[in-house]
Short mmCIF file of C-alpha atoms in Angstrom, two decimals:
data_model
loop_
_atom_site.label_atom_id
_atom_site.label_comp_id
_atom_site.label_asym_id
_atom_site.label_seq_id
_atom_site.Cartn_x
_atom_site.Cartn_y
_atom_site.Cartn_z
CA SER F 274 58.16 61.31 -93.06
CA TYR F 275 54.52 61.74 -91.88
CA VAL F 276 54.16 64.33 -89.00
CA LEU F 277 51.46 64.44 -86.76
CA THR F 278 50.64 67.51 -84.57
CA GLN F 279 48.88 67.94 -81.32
CA PRO F 280 48.47 70.73 -79.10
CA PRO F 281 50.89 70.17 -76.08
CA SER F 282 48.10 70.83 -73.28
CA VAL F 283 44.28 70.90 -72.92
CA SER F 284 42.45 72.21 -69.77
CA VAL F 285 39.01 71.19 -69.22
CA ALA F 286 36.65 71.73 -66.06
CA PRO F 287 34.98 68.65 -64.76
CA GLY F 288 31.74 67.97 -66.27
CA LYS F 289 32.54 69.47 -69.55
CA THR F 290 33.68 68.33 -72.71
CA ALA F 291 37.49 68.05 -74.02
CA ARG F 292 38.65 68.17 -77.74
CA ILE F 293 42.09 66.90 -78.63
CA THR F 294 43.18 67.56 -81.96
CA CYS F 295 45.63 65.56 -84.22
CA GLY F 296 46.62 67.19 -87.41
CA GLY F 297 48.41 65.77 -90.28
CA ASN F 298 48.28 66.00 -94.20
CA ASN F 299 44.98 64.49 -95.51
CA ILE F 300 44.84 62.66 -92.26
CA GLY F 301 41.20 62.00 -93.03
CA SER F 302 42.20 59.20 -95.59
CA LYS F 303 44.04 57.14 -92.96
CA SER F 304 42.87 55.45 -90.11
CA VAL F 305 43.53 57.31 -86.50
CA HIS F 306 44.15 55.33 -83.15
CA TRP F 307 44.11 57.12 -79.83
CA TYR F 308 46.03 56.47 -76.44
CA GLN F 309 45.54 57.25 -73.06
CA GLN F 310 48.50 57.02 -70.99
CA LYS F 311 48.47 57.88 -67.13
CA PRO F 312 51.57 58.69 -65.08
CA GLY F 313 53.67 55.62 -64.81
CA GLN F 314 51.41 53.72 -66.71
CA ALA F 315 51.33 51.96 -70.03
CA PRO F 316 49.25 53.33 -72.72
CA VAL F 317 45.96 52.05 -73.14
CA LEU F 318 44.04 52.36 -76.57
CA VAL F 319 40.83 54.29 -76.09
CA ILE F 320 39.80 55.03 -79.80
CA TYR F 321 40.58 52.99 -82.90
CA TYR F 322 39.73 53.15 -86.65
CA ASP F 323 38.86 56.95 -86.12
CA SER F 324 35.71 56.47 -83.90
CA ASP F 325 35.52 52.83 -82.75
CA ARG F 326 35.87 51.94 -79.01
CA PRO F 327 37.47 49.04 -77.63
CA SER F 328 35.54 47.14 -75.07
CA GLY F 329 35.76 48.63 -71.61
CA ILE F 330 36.06 52.02 -72.86
CA PRO F 331 33.33 54.49 -71.72
CA GLU F 332 31.08 56.08 -74.28
CA ARG F 333 32.26 59.37 -72.94
CA PHE F 334 35.11 58.90 -75.34
CA SER F 335 34.57 59.27 -79.19
CA GLY F 336 36.39 60.17 -82.28
CA SER F 337 36.18 61.47 -85.53
CA ASN F 338 38.46 62.26 -88.97
CA SER F 339 38.09 64.27 -91.85
CA GLY F 340 40.36 66.59 -94.01
CA ASN F 341 43.46 67.33 -92.34
CA THR F 342 42.18 66.80 -88.59
CA ALA F 343 41.15 63.98 -86.40
CA THR F 344 39.59 64.63 -83.09
CA LEU F 345 39.24 62.89 -79.86
CA THR F 346 36.14 64.12 -77.78
CA ILE F 347 35.88 63.20 -73.96
CA SER F 348 32.43 64.25 -72.73
CA ARG F 349 31.28 64.93 -69.40
CA VAL F 350 35.08 64.73 -68.17
CA GLU F 351 36.15 63.45 -64.98
CA ALA F 352 39.24 63.94 -62.89
CA GLY F 353 40.01 60.17 -63.62
CA ASP F 354 40.67 61.28 -67.49
CA GLU F 355 43.63 63.15 -66.76
CA ALA F 356 46.52 61.89 -68.68
CA ASP F 357 48.63 62.46 -71.99
CA TYR F 358 46.65 61.33 -75.09
CA TYR F 359 48.62 60.38 -78.14
CA CYS F 360 47.12 59.93 -81.89
CA GLN F 361 48.63 57.49 -84.03
CA VAL F 362 48.31 56.42 -88.03
CA TRP F 363 49.85 54.08 -90.57
CA ASP F 364 51.88 55.72 -93.11
CA SER F 365 54.61 54.49 -95.44
CA SER F 366 55.17 50.90 -93.80
CA SER F 367 55.68 52.59 -90.47
CA GLU F 368 53.56 53.60 -87.27
CA VAL F 369 53.69 57.47 -86.50
CA PHE F 370 52.65 59.05 -83.34
CA GLY F 371 51.82 62.38 -82.59
CA GLY F 372 53.78 64.39 -79.62
CA GLY F 373 51.12 63.92 -77.28
CA THR F 374 48.64 66.11 -75.35
CA LYS F 375 48.36 66.53 -71.70
CA LEU F 376 44.93 67.06 -70.58
CA THR F 377 44.45 68.54 -67.13
CA VAL F 378 41.10 68.49 -65.54
CA LEU F 379 40.64 71.91 -63.59
CA GLU J 180 43.42 37.70 -69.71
CA VAL J 181 45.75 39.11 -72.37
CA GLN J 182 49.19 39.39 -70.62
CA LEU J 183 52.61 40.69 -72.14
CA VAL J 184 55.60 40.64 -70.04
CA GLU J 185 58.79 42.20 -71.50
CA SER J 186 62.41 41.79 -70.06
CA GLY J 187 65.90 41.80 -71.13
CA GLY J 188 66.39 45.78 -70.58
CA GLY J 189 69.36 47.16 -68.19
CA LEU J 190 72.44 49.18 -68.55
CA VAL J 191 74.65 49.04 -71.47
CA GLN J 192 77.43 50.82 -72.62
CA PRO J 193 77.27 52.89 -76.20
CA GLY J 194 78.15 50.21 -79.13
CA ARG J 195 76.94 47.21 -77.32
CA SER J 196 74.09 44.99 -77.84
CA LEU J 197 70.97 43.85 -75.92
CA ARG J 198 68.06 41.38 -76.80
CA LEU J 199 64.61 42.10 -75.57
CA SER J 200 61.87 39.74 -74.90
CA CYS J 201 58.08 39.78 -74.58
CA ALA J 202 56.37 36.85 -73.47
CA ALA J 203 53.00 36.63 -74.37
CA SER J 204 49.36 34.79 -72.85
CA GLY J 205 45.86 35.00 -73.05
CA PHE J 206 45.27 35.04 -76.48
CA THR J 207 46.41 33.21 -79.80
CA PHE J 208 49.69 34.70 -80.57
CA ASP J 209 50.38 33.70 -84.07
CA ASP J 210 47.18 35.01 -84.97
CA TYR J 211 48.20 38.77 -84.57
CA ALA J 212 50.84 41.39 -85.25
CA MET J 213 53.29 42.58 -82.65
CA HIS J 214 54.98 45.82 -82.09
CA TRP J 215 57.66 47.56 -80.06
CA VAL J 216 57.20 51.15 -79.06
CA ARG J 217 59.61 52.80 -76.78
CA GLN J 218 59.50 56.22 -74.62
CA ALA J 219 62.44 58.16 -73.41
CA PRO J 220 62.52 59.64 -70.14
CA GLY J 221 59.83 62.70 -70.08
CA LYS J 222 59.09 62.17 -73.82
CA GLY J 223 56.10 60.94 -76.17
CA LEU J 224 55.99 57.50 -77.52
CA GLU J 225 57.95 56.29 -80.71
CA TRP J 226 57.27 53.38 -82.76
CA VAL J 227 60.26 51.29 -82.97
CA SER J 228 59.34 47.87 -85.22
CA GLY J 229 56.44 45.71 -86.25
CA ILE J 230 56.23 42.66 -87.55
CA SER J 231 53.05 40.74 -88.95
CA TRP J 232 51.69 37.59 -87.78
CA ASN J 233 53.81 35.12 -89.75
CA SER J 234 56.79 37.36 -89.76
CA GLY J 235 55.98 38.00 -93.52
CA SER J 236 55.77 41.90 -93.29
CA ILE J 237 58.22 43.70 -90.82
CA GLY J 238 58.89 47.59 -90.44
CA TYR J 239 61.12 49.55 -88.74
CA ALA J 240 61.63 53.30 -87.63
CA ASP J 241 64.16 55.34 -89.62
CA SER J 242 66.15 55.84 -86.08
CA VAL J 243 66.79 52.20 -85.61
CA LYS J 244 66.76 50.66 -89.23
CA GLY J 245 70.20 48.59 -89.78
CA ARG J 246 70.48 48.59 -86.24
CA PHE J 247 67.83 46.80 -84.61
CA THR J 248 66.15 43.52 -85.79
CA ILE J 249 62.66 42.40 -84.56
CA SER J 250 61.21 38.44 -84.73
CA ARG J 251 59.07 36.34 -83.02
CA ASP J 252 58.86 32.76 -81.98
CA ASN J 253 55.00 31.46 -82.43
CA ALA J 254 55.81 28.09 -80.72
CA LYS J 255 57.22 30.15 -77.72
CA ASN J 256 54.53 32.64 -77.88
CA SER J 257 57.50 35.24 -77.77
CA LEU J 258 58.38 38.54 -79.38
CA TYR J 259 62.08 39.73 -79.58
CA LEU J 260 63.94 42.71 -80.36
CA GLN J 261 67.63 42.30 -81.05
CA MET J 262 69.27 45.61 -80.60
CA ASN J 263 72.86 46.39 -81.91
CA SER J 264 75.08 49.28 -81.94
CA LEU J 265 73.17 50.89 -79.13
CA ARG J 266 73.57 54.69 -78.47
CA ALA J 267 72.52 57.14 -75.68
CA GLU J 268 69.49 58.18 -77.55
CA ASP J 269 68.08 54.65 -77.70
CA THR J 270 67.51 55.10 -73.88
CA ALA J 271 63.88 54.58 -73.03
CA LEU J 272 61.06 52.40 -71.44
CA TYR J 273 60.61 49.75 -74.45
CA TYR J 274 56.94 48.54 -74.66
CA CYS J 275 55.63 45.45 -76.54
CA ALA J 276 52.47 46.00 -77.69
CA LYS J 277 50.07 43.39 -79.63
CA GLY J 278 48.43 44.54 -82.63
CA ASP J 279 44.66 43.94 -83.29
CA GLY J 280 45.13 42.19 -86.30
CA ASN J 281 47.43 39.94 -88.35
CA GLY J 282 48.72 42.73 -90.48
CA ILE J 283 51.47 45.33 -89.32
CA ALA J 284 49.33 48.43 -89.74
CA THR J 285 47.33 47.77 -86.70
CA ALA J 286 46.61 49.56 -83.57
CA GLY J 287 48.08 48.43 -80.37
CA ASP J 288 45.45 47.19 -78.48
CA TYR J 289 47.12 45.82 -75.36
CA TRP J 290 50.62 46.74 -73.96
CA GLY J 291 53.22 45.34 -71.38
CA GLN J 292 54.66 47.34 -68.94
CA GLY J 293 57.86 47.94 -70.51
CA THR J 294 61.64 47.36 -69.81
CA LEU J 295 64.15 49.83 -69.38
CA VAL J 296 67.25 50.18 -71.34
CA THR J 297 69.85 52.65 -70.48
CA VAL J 298 72.34 53.46 -72.55
CA SER J 299 75.30 55.17 -71.01
CA SER J 300 78.95 54.44 -70.31
#
């Protein structure tokens, strides 16, 4: 089965840029979606189809996907961005999630 | 406003069955695929099952294949998950999610708040 690999944690200072990676075999050939989940809350879609932003998601959130790595980039990080982030792809008739990355704002 | 409200969770013994429901509102239900995603306590997200707009395409995670059955009633704007032969490892918060298109390979653009399933003797 397809495996998506995310770093368990990423730390960033307020105002800086956070980059969260999602690794998978030839993931660049797939559409990648990203979700944000804050404690006690349901996930929220923040990026879909590699780099599109749903309505209501700040422009500070962006995505890219190429080769074996997809990346979620959060610019000008704010305290409110502290959350778990998950990548997701569709592969061989099933959805696959990465293990999640905890973003800590220092 | 899109709303997804799950129900049917609870405490159940191993080997027993449970049926989850998801009531949808605020969008044209029969235009979109729907998914069930679960999250074990303190763990990450795991896709469980998905169903296309007309039930013509259905998928399951290997971990539930043969035990769980997804279905939908477009006339009632409702999604279901029949869970049989439950195991301790099925213990999780089960989310209902709306797909962003009518096919099964879609992003989940709206999520419910989840219903908790606990499998224990």
